[in-house]
């Protein structure tokens, strides 16, 4: 269990803080972006991202977990049917906080917290595919072990060199078998 934050809580007591964050999360999912103080936005971010992760799962248990925080069934429906599918390819980082200056009345630092609804960039998708290919390539030579001590390790050989090596290894074996048949 995480330790509670030090210092004053939002609103005074822990129950009031949970209610404030639940209302902020509801407004965020309803409107897509809200303007609030920096402190509230920073405290809202982990809660909102956890709720979006539940919505990405999409099962009944996840919906009930979200309903314990967000009491409005219409907002939960929007979260599960509209917001979660747009976040399906994204691996975290569902919200963005932008500082917007100070409030006029009490000079409190303000921020806009919004949902990141843009699709994941194609560059990131290409990088992900390249990482998968690199991990597969790293696993493949590690599985192969050199048969003799005078052979090069598989990691240093190129695919063309491997094809030539197998062709030359098979040719003497075939020649030796042919010679044995002719001698017999």
mmCIF file of C-alpha atoms in Angstrom:
data_model
loop_
_atom_site.group_PDB
_atom_site.id
_atom_site.type_symbol
_atom_site.label_atom_id
_atom_site.label_comp_id
_atom_site.label_asym_id
_atom_site.label_seq_id
_atom_site.Cartn_x
_atom_site.Cartn_y
_atom_site.Cartn_z
ATOM 1 C CA UNK A 1 0.000 0.000 0.000
ATOM 2 C CA UNK A 2 1.444 3.391 -0.940
ATOM 3 C CA UNK A 3 2.202 5.763 1.897
ATOM 4 C CA UNK A 4 -0.079 8.778 2.142
ATOM 5 C CA UNK A 5 1.236 12.067 0.851
ATOM 6 C CA UNK A 6 2.880 14.386 3.327
ATOM 7 C CA UNK A 7 1.456 17.798 4.043
ATOM 8 C CA UNK A 8 -2.067 19.119 3.724
ATOM 9 C CA UNK A 9 -4.612 17.181 1.714
ATOM 10 C CA UNK A 10 -6.889 18.633 -0.903
ATOM 11 C CA UNK A 11 -9.992 19.879 0.894
ATOM 12 C CA UNK A 12 -8.974 18.913 4.434
ATOM 13 C CA UNK A 13 -9.784 15.249 5.132
ATOM 14 C CA UNK A 14 -9.060 12.079 3.195
ATOM 15 C CA UNK A 15 -12.726 11.437 2.386
ATOM 16 C CA UNK A 16 -13.129 14.968 1.052
ATOM 17 C CA UNK A 17 -9.995 14.560 -1.039
ATOM 18 C CA UNK A 18 -11.370 11.348 -2.601
ATOM 19 C CA UNK A 19 -14.609 13.157 -3.440
ATOM 20 C CA UNK A 20 -12.759 16.084 -5.011
ATOM 21 C CA UNK A 21 -10.632 13.748 -7.155
ATOM 22 C CA UNK A 22 -13.684 11.685 -8.157
ATOM 23 C CA UNK A 23 -15.492 14.855 -9.276
ATOM 24 C CA UNK A 24 -12.419 16.058 -11.176
ATOM 25 C CA UNK A 25 -12.103 12.662 -12.914
ATOM 26 C CA UNK A 26 -15.788 12.725 -13.836
ATOM 27 C CA UNK A 27 -15.432 16.214 -15.326
ATOM 28 C CA UNK A 28 -12.275 15.226 -17.186
ATOM 29 C CA UNK A 29 -13.913 12.210 -18.839
ATOM 30 C CA UNK A 30 -17.063 14.185 -19.588
ATOM 31 C CA UNK A 31 -15.410 17.226 -21.172
ATOM 32 C CA UNK A 32 -12.025 15.908 -22.308
ATOM 33 C CA UNK A 33 -10.109 18.776 -20.652
ATOM 34 C CA UNK A 34 -10.508 20.822 -17.503
ATOM 35 C CA UNK A 35 -8.758 23.799 -15.958
ATOM 36 C CA UNK A 36 -7.795 23.401 -12.309
ATOM 37 C CA UNK A 37 -4.892 24.161 -9.985
ATOM 38 C CA UNK A 38 -1.547 22.496 -10.683
ATOM 39 C CA UNK A 39 -1.713 20.561 -7.417
ATOM 40 C CA UNK A 40 -5.131 19.105 -8.175
ATOM 41 C CA UNK A 41 -4.087 18.267 -11.746
ATOM 42 C CA UNK A 42 -0.979 16.442 -10.520
ATOM 43 C CA UNK A 43 -3.024 14.494 -7.978
ATOM 44 C CA UNK A 44 -5.703 13.688 -10.572
ATOM 45 C CA UNK A 45 -3.330 12.292 -13.213
ATOM 46 C CA UNK A 46 -2.585 8.877 -11.592
ATOM 47 C CA UNK A 47 -6.244 8.317 -10.741
ATOM 48 C CA UNK A 48 -7.439 9.173 -14.254
ATOM 49 C CA UNK A 49 -4.799 7.001 -15.895
ATOM 50 C CA UNK A 50 -5.672 4.058 -13.662
ATOM 51 C CA UNK A 51 -9.358 4.432 -14.562
ATOM 52 C CA UNK A 52 -8.514 4.526 -18.282
ATOM 53 C CA UNK A 53 -6.454 1.357 -17.862
ATOM 54 C CA UNK A 54 -9.481 -0.334 -16.297
ATOM 55 C CA UNK A 55 -11.623 0.905 -19.185
ATOM 56 C CA UNK A 56 -9.173 -0.596 -21.688
ATOM 57 C CA UNK A 57 -9.752 -4.009 -20.078
ATOM 58 C CA UNK A 58 -13.442 -3.551 -20.746
ATOM 59 C CA UNK A 59 -14.880 -6.383 -18.635
ATOM 60 C CA UNK A 60 -17.649 -6.159 -16.068
ATOM 61 C CA UNK A 61 -15.323 -6.196 -13.062
ATOM 62 C CA UNK A 62 -13.363 -3.270 -14.490
ATOM 63 C CA UNK A 63 -16.593 -1.346 -15.115
ATOM 64 C CA UNK A 64 -17.650 -1.903 -11.511
ATOM 65 C CA UNK A 65 -14.240 -0.749 -10.240
ATOM 66 C CA UNK A 66 -14.578 2.460 -12.263
ATOM 67 C CA UNK A 67 -18.137 2.960 -11.008
ATOM 68 C CA UNK A 68 -16.846 3.069 -7.416
ATOM 69 C CA UNK A 69 -14.997 6.292 -8.300
ATOM 70 C CA UNK A 70 -17.039 7.831 -11.131
ATOM 71 C CA UNK A 71 -20.660 7.730 -10.003
ATOM 72 C CA UNK A 72 -22.206 8.949 -13.262
ATOM 73 C CA UNK A 73 -23.149 5.942 -15.420
ATOM 74 C CA UNK A 74 -23.285 8.070 -18.567
ATOM 75 C CA UNK A 75 -19.674 9.203 -18.083
ATOM 76 C CA UNK A 76 -18.571 5.612 -17.407
ATOM 77 C CA UNK A 77 -20.305 4.528 -20.613
ATOM 78 C CA UNK A 78 -18.464 7.281 -22.518
ATOM 79 C CA UNK A 79 -15.181 6.203 -20.929
ATOM 80 C CA UNK A 80 -15.630 2.561 -21.932
ATOM 81 C CA UNK A 81 -17.109 3.065 -25.417
ATOM 82 C CA UNK A 82 -15.349 6.188 -26.737
ATOM 83 C CA UNK A 83 -12.223 7.026 -24.734
ATOM 84 C CA UNK A 84 -10.816 3.518 -24.101
ATOM 85 C CA UNK A 85 -10.839 2.428 -27.798
ATOM 86 C CA UNK A 86 -8.888 5.553 -28.777
ATOM 87 C CA UNK A 87 -6.298 4.713 -26.101
ATOM 88 C CA UNK A 88 -5.980 1.039 -27.120
ATOM 89 C CA UNK A 89 -2.585 1.432 -28.844
ATOM 90 C CA UNK A 90 -1.172 3.798 -26.231
ATOM 91 C CA UNK A 91 0.887 2.258 -23.423
ATOM 92 C CA UNK A 92 0.261 4.836 -20.697
ATOM 93 C CA UNK A 93 0.522 8.611 -20.817
ATOM 94 C CA UNK A 94 -3.193 9.116 -21.358
ATOM 95 C CA UNK A 95 -3.278 12.649 -19.894
ATOM 96 C CA UNK A 96 -1.353 15.857 -20.499
ATOM 97 C CA UNK A 97 -0.870 18.711 -18.011
ATOM 98 C CA UNK A 98 -0.148 22.183 -19.370
ATOM 99 C CA UNK A 99 0.562 25.102 -17.049
ATOM 100 C CA UNK A 100 -1.460 28.203 -17.943
ATOM 101 C CA UNK A 101 -0.402 30.880 -15.443
ATOM 102 C CA UNK A 102 -1.886 32.114 -12.201
ATOM 103 C CA UNK A 103 -5.498 32.653 -11.205
ATOM 104 C CA UNK A 104 -6.535 36.299 -10.984
ATOM 105 C CA UNK A 105 -8.207 36.201 -7.578
ATOM 106 C CA UNK A 106 -5.714 34.387 -5.331
ATOM 107 C CA UNK A 107 -2.689 34.006 -7.655
ATOM 108 C CA UNK A 108 -2.906 30.196 -7.505
ATOM 109 C CA UNK A 109 -0.912 28.401 -10.235
ATOM 110 C CA UNK A 110 -3.355 26.970 -12.769
ATOM 111 C CA UNK A 111 -3.049 24.116 -15.242
ATOM 112 C CA UNK A 112 -5.092 22.422 -17.943
ATOM 113 C CA UNK A 113 -5.306 18.647 -17.731
ATOM 114 C CA UNK A 114 -6.576 16.967 -20.887
ATOM 115 C CA UNK A 115 -6.896 13.539 -22.436
ATOM 116 C CA UNK A 116 -4.357 12.723 -25.142
ATOM 117 C CA UNK A 117 -6.678 11.589 -27.917
ATOM 118 C CA UNK A 118 -4.201 11.791 -30.814
ATOM 119 C CA UNK A 119 -3.256 8.381 -32.211
ATOM 120 C CA UNK A 120 0.183 6.984 -31.463
ATOM 121 C CA UNK A 121 2.587 8.337 -34.085
ATOM 122 C CA UNK A 122 3.688 5.966 -36.867
ATOM 123 C CA UNK A 123 7.318 6.571 -35.878
ATOM 124 C CA UNK A 124 6.665 5.039 -32.462
ATOM 125 C CA UNK A 125 4.968 2.042 -34.096
ATOM 126 C CA UNK A 126 7.992 1.505 -36.374
ATOM 127 C CA UNK A 127 10.340 1.732 -33.397
ATOM 128 C CA UNK A 128 8.243 -0.855 -31.552
ATOM 129 C CA UNK A 129 8.405 -3.243 -34.527
ATOM 130 C CA UNK A 130 12.169 -2.747 -34.800
ATOM 131 C CA UNK A 131 12.614 -3.533 -31.113
ATOM 132 C CA UNK A 132 10.595 -6.735 -31.505
ATOM 133 C CA UNK A 133 12.685 -7.785 -34.509
ATOM 134 C CA UNK A 134 15.907 -7.012 -32.644
ATOM 135 C CA UNK A 135 14.813 -9.057 -29.637
ATOM 136 C CA UNK A 136 13.898 -12.002 -31.897
ATOM 137 C CA UNK A 137 17.249 -11.756 -33.660
ATOM 138 C CA UNK A 138 19.065 -11.662 -30.333
ATOM 139 C CA UNK A 139 17.229 -14.761 -29.078
ATOM 140 C CA UNK A 140 17.802 -16.776 -32.284
ATOM 141 C CA UNK A 141 21.655 -16.791 -32.325
ATOM 142 C CA UNK A 142 21.767 -17.311 -28.566
ATOM 143 C CA UNK A 143 19.841 -20.552 -29.031
ATOM 144 C CA UNK A 144 22.318 -21.831 -31.652
ATOM 145 C CA UNK A 145 25.654 -23.061 -30.273
ATOM 146 C CA UNK A 146 28.783 -23.716 -32.355
ATOM 147 C CA UNK A 147 29.438 -27.458 -32.829
ATOM 148 C CA UNK A 148 33.241 -27.269 -32.903
ATOM 149 C CA UNK A 149 35.743 -24.940 -31.299
ATOM 150 C CA UNK A 150 37.208 -23.828 -34.665
ATOM 151 C CA UNK A 151 33.828 -22.577 -35.970
ATOM 152 C CA UNK A 152 32.809 -18.957 -35.639
ATOM 153 C CA UNK A 153 30.002 -18.107 -33.195
ATOM 154 C CA UNK A 154 26.612 -17.709 -34.890
ATOM 155 C CA UNK A 155 26.309 -14.073 -33.763
ATOM 156 C CA UNK A 156 29.314 -13.047 -35.880
ATOM 157 C CA UNK A 157 28.233 -14.775 -39.097
ATOM 158 C CA UNK A 158 26.030 -13.160 -41.679
ATOM 159 C CA UNK A 159 23.120 -15.084 -43.210
ATOM 160 C CA UNK A 160 25.080 -15.493 -46.477
ATOM 161 C CA UNK A 161 28.095 -16.860 -44.615
ATOM 162 C CA UNK A 162 25.841 -19.264 -42.710
ATOM 163 C CA UNK A 163 24.384 -20.578 -45.995
ATOM 164 C CA UNK A 164 27.878 -21.086 -47.438
ATOM 165 C CA UNK A 165 29.065 -22.798 -44.244
ATOM 166 C CA UNK A 166 26.185 -25.264 -44.248
ATOM 167 C CA UNK A 167 26.682 -25.981 -47.954
ATOM 168 C CA UNK A 168 30.407 -26.681 -47.503
ATOM 169 C CA UNK A 169 29.790 -28.775 -44.370
ATOM 170 C CA UNK A 170 27.224 -30.937 -46.155
ATOM 171 C CA UNK A 171 29.316 -31.412 -49.336
ATOM 172 C CA UNK A 172 32.297 -33.241 -47.701
ATOM 173 C CA UNK A 173 29.908 -35.471 -45.787
ATOM 174 C CA UNK A 174 28.162 -36.408 -49.032
ATOM 175 C CA UNK A 175 31.529 -37.004 -50.760
ATOM 176 C CA UNK A 176 32.673 -39.264 -47.894
ATOM 177 C CA UNK A 177 29.460 -41.276 -48.100
ATOM 178 C CA UNK A 178 29.881 -41.659 -51.868
ATOM 179 C CA UNK A 179 33.474 -42.846 -51.470
ATOM 180 C CA UNK A 180 32.450 -45.469 -48.917
ATOM 181 C CA UNK A 181 29.841 -46.844 -51.306
ATOM 182 C CA UNK A 182 32.321 -47.018 -54.188
ATOM 183 C CA UNK A 183 34.910 -48.811 -52.058
ATOM 184 C CA UNK A 184 32.437 -51.415 -50.922
#
